[in-house]
Amino acid sequence: MSRLKTGAQRASHETPDYADTAASDLPLHRMPGHHIRRLQQVAVRLFAEEANVDLTPVQYAALFAVAQRPGVGQAQLAALIGYDRATIGGVIDRLEQKKWLARVASVEDRRVNLLTITDEGREALSRAAASVRRAQERIIEPLNEDERAAFERMCLKMLAHHLG
Amino acid sequence: MSRLKTGAQRASHETPDYADTAASDLPLHRMPGHHIRRLQQVAVRLFAEEANVDLTPVQYAALFAVAQRPGVGQAQLAALIGYDRATIGGVIDRLEQKKWLARVASVEDRRVNLLTITDEGREALSRAAASVRRAQERIIEPLNEDERAAFERMCLKMLAHHLG
DNA sequence: CTCATATTGACAGCATACATACAAATCGTA
DNA sequence: TACGATTTGTATGTATGCTGTCAATATGAG
């Protein structure tokens, strides 16, 4: 049986007034998870808007990481940038199709695909750099310098706690 | 060419040392978008860990919103909680399968599906409330009170700027 | 050396997300 | 009132993301 009083809802503008919410005293606009999800949507959109290369945020991260660590395996790469082993396979497939990444079977460990970036991949990465930077700046554009630093610090704090 | 001196970034502790990155002077651990994506992953994981009901974060948001606004249309619902019109269809499909949400054809506008929550839906929502709250608290657990307020404020500031 | 154990990458299945296109229906305006 | 523009829900295709399973391969304890 619910205690929800539906009578309280009138037409309000953007933020609905979730008044009298007995079932949950946590309206959506008070949930960090909700904000984070929407920020993620915004970040992806801005990335796509700025992009001058056919790269998604995920593909960029993967390509960037392989450039830093040539010869990394798929599982290692996944751990490095925070992906699932299952997900990374498809990402690499698409980067391989574009000839920006190459899988090479390891001789030491025949289970492993050694990943390397191609010259075209490096070129794409280089070409994308500026627009990626712009996208990142646009996300935090409404924050002042202090807030940007604080935001980064808090993000890292939460990530260290939950992932570390 | 960038003005950023990449030489300045030495091996820092937990984060891999992306030293001498000529291709991009923005390492992953300095990209807000990267942090947001990983926070989103954490948030989803915590939600799933705490959940005592078969509900995803998205489904919870949709169910919650419909409970607040019975008779809302799919497009309105999508706008309300920040989804794509195309995405919301599948979400509603699954909630309808569980008998927690019902589509009713509108008489006034025959294009519209009026969405209403069922008694079972209300019951599920009520049952989920505590665990959803716990999941939200766990996300920001490493932050102190001031930081939590600041984080929420900054999230809302960015969202208002990019969505408003 | 051998066998239990763990790791690696592939695959299937489910659930977001987005862009695009579409038919049906509604609305605005001439 | 007729008709172009818009809105609504649906479908398709692509790309994350996760869980779970599997075969092939390493690894380590005995």
Tab-separated table of C-alpha atoms (C1' of nucleotides) in Angstrom:
chain	number	residue	atom	x	y	z
A	1	MET	CA	0.000	0.000	0.000
A	2	SER	CA	1.391	3.342	-0.912
A	3	ARG	CA	1.276	6.572	0.951
A	4	LEU	CA	1.929	8.587	-2.179
A	5	LYS	CA	-0.153	11.701	-2.432
A	6	THR	CA	-0.529	12.341	-6.096
A	7	GLY	CA	-2.785	15.300	-5.537
A	8	ALA	CA	0.140	17.634	-4.942
A	9	GLN	CA	1.453	17.736	-8.460
A	10	ARG	CA	0.851	20.852	-10.444
A	11	ALA	CA	2.466	21.934	-13.625
A	12	SER	CA	5.814	23.435	-12.729
A	13	HIS	CA	8.560	24.534	-15.051
A	14	GLU	CA	11.776	22.650	-15.304
A	15	THR	CA	12.386	21.138	-11.916
A	16	PRO	CA	9.221	19.410	-10.918
A	17	ASP	CA	8.346	19.907	-7.289
A	18	TYR	CA	8.361	16.422	-5.943
A	19	ALA	CA	6.336	17.467	-2.950
A	20	ASP	CA	4.930	14.940	-0.542
A	21	THR	CA	6.957	12.045	-1.765
A	22	ALA	CA	6.502	9.553	0.969
A	23	ALA	CA	7.727	6.551	-0.958
A	24	SER	CA	11.123	8.128	-1.403
A	25	ASP	CA	12.303	11.316	0.201
A	26	LEU	CA	15.047	11.483	-2.396
A	27	PRO	CA	13.761	13.261	-5.507
A	28	LEU	CA	15.762	12.850	-8.678
A	29	HIS	CA	17.297	16.284	-8.457
A	30	ARG	CA	18.856	15.345	-5.131
A	31	MET	CA	20.455	12.115	-6.327
A	32	PRO	CA	24.168	12.279	-7.155
A	33	GLY	CA	23.768	9.251	-9.388
A	34	HIS	CA	21.177	11.060	-11.445
A	35	HIS	CA	23.420	14.091	-11.879
A	36	ILE	CA	26.370	11.941	-12.808
A	37	ARG	CA	24.353	10.091	-15.425
A	38	ARG	CA	23.179	13.324	-17.004
A	39	LEU	CA	26.668	14.810	-16.877
A	40	GLN	CA	27.894	11.722	-18.678
A	41	GLN	CA	25.291	12.291	-21.371
A	42	VAL	CA	26.402	15.910	-21.686
A	43	ALA	CA	30.060	14.924	-21.860
A	44	VAL	CA	29.425	12.420	-24.643
A	45	ARG	CA	27.365	14.943	-26.562
A	46	LEU	CA	30.035	17.643	-26.279
A	47	PHE	CA	32.702	15.160	-27.338
A	48	ALA	CA	30.697	14.295	-30.439
A	49	GLU	CA	30.027	17.950	-31.200
A	50	GLU	CA	33.686	18.914	-31.029
A	51	ALA	CA	35.078	15.799	-32.657
A	52	ASN	CA	36.835	16.309	-35.974
A	53	VAL	CA	37.726	12.635	-36.188
A	54	ASP	CA	35.489	9.572	-36.182
A	55	LEU	CA	36.199	8.645	-32.572
A	56	THR	CA	33.959	8.072	-29.567
A	57	PRO	CA	35.151	8.979	-26.074
A	58	VAL	CA	35.738	5.332	-25.322
A	59	GLN	CA	37.664	4.736	-28.524
A	60	TYR	CA	39.759	7.803	-27.856
A	61	ALA	CA	40.633	6.590	-24.366
A	62	ALA	CA	41.581	3.173	-25.697
A	63	LEU	CA	43.647	4.548	-28.555
A	64	PHE	CA	45.361	6.984	-26.224
A	65	ALA	CA	46.191	4.293	-23.703
A	66	VAL	CA	47.620	1.951	-26.338
A	67	ALA	CA	49.749	4.788	-27.644
A	68	GLN	CA	51.128	5.164	-24.132
A	69	ARG	CA	51.618	1.456	-23.602
A	70	PRO	CA	52.322	-0.298	-26.854
A	71	GLY	CA	52.101	-4.060	-26.543
A	72	VAL	CA	49.495	-4.023	-23.824
A	73	GLY	CA	47.001	-6.889	-23.695
A	74	GLN	CA	43.244	-6.416	-23.892
A	75	ALA	CA	42.632	-7.260	-20.259
A	76	GLN	CA	45.395	-4.942	-19.127
A	77	LEU	CA	44.032	-2.181	-21.312
A	78	ALA	CA	40.567	-2.695	-19.856
A	79	ALA	CA	41.925	-2.407	-16.321
A	80	LEU	CA	43.967	0.638	-17.290
A	81	ILE	CA	41.102	2.783	-18.499
A	82	GLY	CA	38.337	1.251	-16.444
A	83	TYR	CA	36.458	-0.995	-18.817
A	84	ASP	CA	35.070	-4.403	-18.855
A	85	ARG	CA	37.037	-7.107	-20.601
A	86	ALA	CA	33.947	-7.958	-22.621
A	87	THR	CA	33.376	-4.389	-23.731
A	88	ILE	CA	36.915	-3.660	-24.797
A	89	GLY	CA	36.779	-6.370	-27.436
A	90	GLY	CA	34.194	-4.550	-29.507
A	91	VAL	CA	35.960	-1.237	-29.071
A	92	ILE	CA	39.178	-2.748	-30.376
A	93	ASP	CA	37.288	-4.407	-33.229
A	94	ARG	CA	36.126	-1.026	-34.452
A	95	LEU	CA	39.524	0.607	-34.003
A	96	GLU	CA	41.078	-2.294	-35.852
A	97	GLN	CA	38.584	-1.891	-38.698
A	98	LYS	CA	39.704	1.712	-39.025
A	99	LYS	CA	43.297	0.472	-39.159
A	100	TRP	CA	44.204	2.580	-36.153
A	101	LEU	CA	45.004	-0.344	-33.878
A	102	ALA	CA	46.500	-3.760	-34.534
A	103	ARG	CA	46.200	-7.052	-32.695
A	104	VAL	CA	49.353	-9.163	-32.662
A	105	ALA	CA	49.370	-12.587	-31.082
A	106	SER	CA	51.874	-12.797	-28.282
A	107	VAL	CA	54.577	-15.439	-28.551
A	108	GLU	CA	55.148	-15.704	-24.826
A	109	ASP	CA	51.493	-16.078	-23.921
A	110	ARG	CA	49.374	-17.424	-26.721
A	111	ARG	CA	46.176	-16.228	-25.030
A	112	VAL	CA	47.170	-12.593	-25.312
A	113	ASN	CA	46.633	-10.101	-28.124
A	114	LEU	CA	49.346	-7.498	-28.029
A	115	LEU	CA	47.860	-4.172	-29.022
A	116	THR	CA	49.776	-1.598	-30.986
A	117	ILE	CA	48.812	1.709	-32.531
A	118	THR	CA	49.422	2.223	-36.234
A	119	ASP	CA	50.847	5.319	-37.863
A	120	GLU	CA	47.364	6.246	-39.033
A	121	GLY	CA	46.174	5.748	-35.473
A	122	ARG	CA	48.820	8.075	-34.144
A	123	GLU	CA	47.863	10.574	-36.790
A	124	ALA	CA	44.179	10.358	-35.841
A	125	LEU	CA	45.043	10.717	-32.164
A	126	SER	CA	47.124	13.767	-32.905
A	127	ARG	CA	44.397	15.270	-35.035
A	128	ALA	CA	41.789	14.634	-32.329
A	129	ALA	CA	43.800	16.105	-29.458
A	130	ALA	CA	42.668	19.703	-29.801
A	131	SER	CA	38.988	18.897	-30.128
A	132	VAL	CA	39.107	16.502	-27.203
A	133	ARG	CA	40.654	19.247	-25.129
A	134	ARG	CA	37.948	21.671	-26.219
A	135	ALA	CA	35.223	19.195	-25.284
A	136	GLN	CA	36.743	18.724	-21.828
A	137	GLU	CA	36.900	22.460	-21.312
A	138	ARG	CA	33.313	22.932	-22.368
A	139	ILE	CA	32.062	20.459	-19.774
A	140	ILE	CA	33.476	22.459	-16.884
A	141	GLU	CA	33.056	25.809	-18.595
A	142	PRO	CA	30.441	27.103	-16.110
A	143	LEU	CA	32.817	26.474	-13.182
A	144	ASN	CA	35.428	28.973	-12.092
A	145	GLU	CA	39.042	28.001	-11.491
A	146	ASP	CA	38.573	27.061	-7.854
A	147	GLU	CA	35.510	25.025	-8.620
A	148	ARG	CA	37.252	23.172	-11.426
A	149	ALA	CA	40.061	22.178	-9.121
A	150	ALA	CA	37.590	21.187	-6.422
A	151	PHE	CA	35.525	19.166	-8.871
A	152	GLU	CA	38.532	17.240	-10.094
A	153	ARG	CA	39.730	16.643	-6.553
A	154	MET	CA	36.329	15.337	-5.452
A	155	CYS	CA	35.993	13.095	-8.494
A	156	LEU	CA	39.399	11.586	-7.823
A	157	LYS	CA	38.535	11.190	-4.159
A	158	MET	CA	35.373	9.264	-4.944
A	159	LEU	CA	37.043	7.167	-7.620
A	160	ALA	CA	39.976	6.315	-5.372
A	161	HIS	CA	37.564	5.237	-2.672
A	162	HIS	CA	35.392	3.091	-4.878
A	163	LEU	CA	38.011	1.690	-7.225
A	164	GLY	CA	41.137	1.764	-5.118
B	1	MET	CA	51.292	22.993	-30.738
B	2	SER	CA	50.389	23.262	-27.147
B	3	ARG	CA	51.685	25.532	-24.465
B	4	LEU	CA	51.330	22.858	-21.853
B	5	LYS	CA	54.618	21.597	-20.607
B	6	THR	CA	54.122	17.896	-20.611
B	7	GLY	CA	57.483	17.483	-19.008
B	8	ALA	CA	55.893	18.612	-15.794
B	9	GLN	CA	53.980	15.428	-15.280
B	10	ARG	CA	56.107	12.896	-13.568
B	11	ALA	CA	55.212	9.604	-12.218
B	12	SER	CA	52.382	10.306	-9.886
B	13	HIS	CA	51.248	7.631	-7.533
B	14	GLU	CA	48.173	5.711	-8.476
B	15	THR	CA	47.677	7.083	-11.947
B	16	PRO	CA	49.997	5.765	-14.613
B	17	ASP	CA	52.657	8.242	-15.628
B	18	TYR	CA	51.798	9.336	-19.112
B	19	ALA	CA	55.119	11.105	-19.450
B	20	ASP	CA	56.115	12.909	-22.603
B	21	THR	CA	52.819	12.681	-24.359
B	22	ALA	CA	53.369	14.685	-27.476
B	23	ALA	CA	50.222	13.527	-29.211
B	24	SER	CA	47.980	14.916	-26.508
B	25	ASP	CA	48.839	16.992	-23.502
B	26	LEU	CA	45.666	15.906	-21.775
B	27	PRO	CA	46.205	12.600	-19.999
B	28	LEU	CA	43.122	10.638	-19.059
B	29	HIS	CA	43.410	11.423	-15.385
B	30	ARG	CA	43.038	15.115	-16.158
B	31	MET	CA	39.899	14.773	-18.252
B	32	PRO	CA	36.616	15.607	-16.518
B	33	GLY	CA	34.784	13.491	-19.060
B	34	HIS	CA	36.855	10.480	-18.107
B	35	HIS	CA	36.130	10.972	-14.405
B	36	ILE	CA	32.447	11.422	-15.059
B	37	ARG	CA	32.302	8.237	-17.086
B	38	ARG	CA	33.996	6.242	-14.371
B	39	LEU	CA	31.819	7.787	-11.675
B	40	GLN	CA	28.811	6.745	-13.711
B	41	GLN	CA	30.122	3.183	-13.787
B	42	VAL	CA	30.615	3.284	-10.023
B	43	ALA	CA	27.141	4.686	-9.477
B	44	VAL	CA	25.523	1.968	-11.561
B	45	ARG	CA	27.516	-0.707	-9.767
B	46	LEU	CA	26.562	0.604	-6.331
B	47	PHE	CA	22.927	0.827	-7.373
B	48	ALA	CA	22.993	-2.801	-8.463
B	49	GLU	CA	24.775	-3.874	-5.295
B	50	GLU	CA	22.249	-2.225	-3.016
B	51	ALA	CA	19.163	-3.019	-5.048
B	52	ASN	CA	16.640	-5.311	-3.407
B	53	VAL	CA	14.265	-5.016	-6.348
B	54	ASP	CA	14.768	-5.853	-10.023
B	55	LEU	CA	15.239	-2.262	-11.123
B	56	THR	CA	17.999	-0.456	-13.008
B	57	PRO	CA	18.782	3.175	-12.224
B	58	VAL	CA	17.062	4.233	-15.398
B	59	GLN	CA	13.986	2.162	-14.689
B	60	TYR	CA	13.839	3.551	-11.169
B	61	ALA	CA	13.980	7.118	-12.452
B	62	ALA	CA	11.221	6.423	-14.961
B	63	LEU	CA	9.004	4.646	-12.449
B	64	PHE	CA	9.562	7.403	-9.916
B	65	ALA	CA	8.730	10.137	-12.405
B	66	VAL	CA	5.533	8.421	-13.537
B	67	ALA	CA	4.501	8.028	-9.914
B	68	GLN	CA	4.904	11.782	-9.558
B	69	ARG	CA	3.108	12.581	-12.793
B	70	PRO	CA	0.517	9.989	-13.621
B	71	GLY	CA	-0.788	10.344	-17.145
B	72	VAL	CA	2.438	11.697	-18.554
B	73	GLY	CA	3.296	10.857	-22.167
B	74	GLN	CA	6.485	9.081	-23.208
B	75	ALA	CA	8.032	12.141	-24.793
B	76	GLN	CA	7.235	14.262	-21.750
B	77	LEU	CA	8.675	11.607	-19.490
B	78	ALA	CA	11.836	11.479	-21.573
B	79	ALA	CA	12.256	15.241	-21.302
B	80	LEU	CA	11.527	15.124	-17.589
B	81	ILE	CA	14.299	12.748	-16.644
B	82	GLY	CA	16.702	13.482	-19.474
B	83	TYR	CA	16.340	10.623	-21.891
B	84	ASP	CA	16.020	10.099	-25.524
B	85	ARG	CA	12.528	9.485	-26.883
B	86	ALA	CA	13.824	6.367	-28.590
B	87	THR	CA	15.424	4.998	-25.436
B	88	ILE	CA	12.451	5.487	-23.177
B	89	GLY	CA	10.329	3.145	-25.282
B	90	GLY	CA	12.387	0.126	-24.364
B	91	VAL	CA	12.566	1.149	-20.721
B	92	ILE	CA	8.792	1.383	-20.582
B	93	ASP	CA	8.467	-1.928	-22.403
B	94	ARG	CA	10.396	-3.662	-19.635
B	95	LEU	CA	8.519	-1.891	-16.852
B	96	GLU	CA	5.265	-2.796	-18.557
B	97	GLN	CA	6.334	-6.434	-18.775
B	98	LYS	CA	6.856	-6.400	-15.025
B	99	LYS	CA	3.339	-4.969	-14.667
B	100	TRP	CA	4.697	-1.925	-12.863
B	101	LEU	CA	3.704	0.571	-15.523
B	102	ALA	CA	0.752	0.727	-17.903
B	103	ARG	CA	0.298	2.408	-21.274
B	104	VAL	CA	-3.167	3.823	-21.889
B	105	ALA	CA	-4.048	5.375	-25.215
B	106	SER	CA	-5.052	8.999	-24.818
B	107	VAL	CA	-8.485	10.000	-26.072
B	108	GLU	CA	-7.563	13.611	-26.626
B	109	ASP	CA	-4.389	12.909	-28.571
B	110	ARG	CA	-4.371	9.533	-30.235
B	111	ARG	CA	-0.601	9.631	-30.703
B	112	VAL	CA	0.050	9.668	-26.985
B	113	ASN	CA	0.454	6.812	-24.528
B	114	LEU	CA	-0.597	7.953	-21.104
B	115	LEU	CA	1.660	6.314	-18.553
B	116	THR	CA	0.420	5.239	-15.167
B	117	ILE	CA	2.003	3.306	-12.354
B	118	THR	CA	0.269	0.193	-11.081
B	119	ASP	CA	-0.209	-0.789	-7.458
B	120	GLU	CA	2.562	-3.348	-7.846
B	121	GLY	CA	4.717	-0.602	-9.314
B	122	ARG	CA	4.069	1.635	-6.358
B	123	GLU	CA	4.882	-1.236	-4.086
B	124	ALA	CA	8.159	-1.922	-5.881
B	125	LEU	CA	9.069	1.753	-5.773
B	126	SER	CA	8.366	1.868	-2.084
B	127	ARG	CA	10.379	-1.261	-1.486
B	128	ALA	CA	13.320	0.117	-3.491
B	129	ALA	CA	13.433	3.523	-1.807
B	130	ALA	CA	15.744	2.647	1.066
B	131	SER	CA	18.281	0.827	-1.075
B	132	VAL	CA	18.322	3.600	-3.656
B	133	ARG	CA	19.030	6.066	-0.884
B	134	ARG	CA	21.831	3.881	0.413
B	135	ALA	CA	23.383	3.651	-3.049
B	136	GLN	CA	23.288	7.439	-3.417
B	137	GLU	CA	24.935	7.885	-0.054
B	138	ARG	CA	27.655	5.412	-0.865
B	139	ILE	CA	28.652	7.303	-4.004
B	140	ILE	CA	29.460	10.479	-2.088
B	141	GLU	CA	30.541	8.667	1.048
B	142	PRO	CA	34.204	9.785	0.808
B	143	LEU	CA	33.141	13.454	0.703
B	144	ASN	CA	32.481	15.493	3.821
B	145	GLU	CA	29.334	17.573	4.251
B	146	ASP	CA	30.742	20.703	2.639
B	147	GLU	CA	32.109	18.757	-0.285
B	148	ARG	CA	28.805	16.982	-0.843
B	149	ALA	CA	26.983	20.279	-1.017
B	150	ALA	CA	29.636	21.716	-3.305
B	151	PHE	CA	29.530	18.665	-5.559
B	152	GLU	CA	25.770	18.859	-5.935
B	153	ARG	CA	25.926	22.579	-6.579
B	154	MET	CA	28.581	22.195	-9.261
B	155	CYS	CA	26.738	19.344	-10.943
B	156	LEU	CA	23.575	21.409	-11.089
B	157	LYS	CA	25.540	24.397	-12.354
B	158	MET	CA	27.018	22.388	-15.217
B	159	LEU	CA	23.727	20.715	-16.050
B	160	ALA	CA	21.841	24.008	-16.029
B	161	HIS	CA	24.420	25.481	-18.372
B	162	HIS	CA	24.420	22.605	-20.816
B	163	LEU	CA	20.781	21.602	-20.688
B	164	GLY	CA	19.035	24.821	-19.742
C	1	DC	C1'	55.145	-33.829	-14.075
C	2	DT	C1'	50.201	-33.263	-13.032
C	3	DC	C1'	46.142	-31.592	-11.928
C	4	DA	C1'	43.401	-27.895	-9.794
C	5	DT	C1'	43.185	-23.014	-10.453
C	6	DA	C1'	43.397	-18.733	-12.690
C	7	DT	C1'	43.674	-15.796	-16.699
C	8	DT	C1'	42.703	-14.383	-21.440
C	9	DG	C1'	39.832	-13.285	-25.177
C	10	DA	C1'	35.482	-14.487	-27.567
C	11	DC	C1'	30.644	-14.777	-27.474
C	12	DA	C1'	25.709	-14.395	-26.066
C	13	DG	C1'	22.231	-11.845	-23.760
C	14	DC	C1'	20.409	-7.805	-21.623
C	15	DA	C1'	19.957	-2.732	-20.946
C	16	DT	C1'	21.075	1.841	-21.842
C	17	DA	C1'	21.957	5.804	-25.274
C	18	DC	C1'	22.062	8.229	-29.648
C	19	DA	C1'	20.879	9.423	-34.652
C	20	DT	C1'	17.838	8.807	-38.181
C	21	DA	C1'	13.726	7.716	-40.485
C	22	DC	C1'	8.843	6.706	-40.513
C	23	DA	C1'	3.655	6.763	-40.183
C	24	DA	C1'	0.000	8.585	-37.700
C	25	DA	C1'	-1.932	12.368	-35.690
C	26	DT	C1'	-2.259	17.221	-34.391
C	27	DC	C1'	-1.621	22.135	-34.962
C	28	DG	C1'	-1.044	26.602	-37.098
C	29	DT	C1'	-2.018	29.438	-40.534
C	30	DA	C1'	-3.267	31.091	-44.835
D	1	DT	C1'	-11.012	24.429	-44.426
D	2	DA	C1'	-6.829	22.749	-46.572
D	3	DC	C1'	-2.141	21.966	-45.988
D	4	DG	C1'	2.569	22.478	-44.461
D	5	DA	C1'	5.032	22.011	-40.136
D	6	DT	C1'	5.423	19.769	-35.841
D	7	DT	C1'	4.868	16.166	-32.450
D	8	DT	C1'	4.442	11.307	-30.856
D	9	DG	C1'	5.713	6.723	-30.570
D	10	DT	C1'	8.143	3.103	-33.052
D	11	DA	C1'	11.826	0.858	-35.629
D	12	DT	C1'	16.604	0.355	-37.181
D	13	DG	C1'	21.462	0.599	-36.720
D	14	DT	C1'	25.554	1.594	-34.066
D	15	DA	C1'	28.155	1.851	-29.725
D	16	DT	C1'	28.805	1.347	-25.038
D	17	DG	C1'	28.596	-1.426	-20.602
D	18	DC	C1'	27.594	-5.447	-17.690
D	19	DT	C1'	27.074	-10.632	-16.402
D	20	DG	C1'	27.841	-15.101	-17.506
D	21	DT	C1'	29.844	-18.833	-20.131
D	22	DC	C1'	33.319	-21.098	-22.780
D	23	DA	C1'	37.752	-22.907	-24.774
D	24	DA	C1'	42.501	-22.278	-24.838
D	25	DT	C1'	46.317	-21.440	-22.252
D	26	DA	C1'	49.359	-20.497	-18.106
D	27	DT	C1'	50.609	-21.177	-13.500
D	28	DG	C1'	51.482	-23.178	-9.136
D	29	DA	C1'	51.257	-26.642	-5.462
D	30	DG	C1'	52.191	-31.212	-4.534
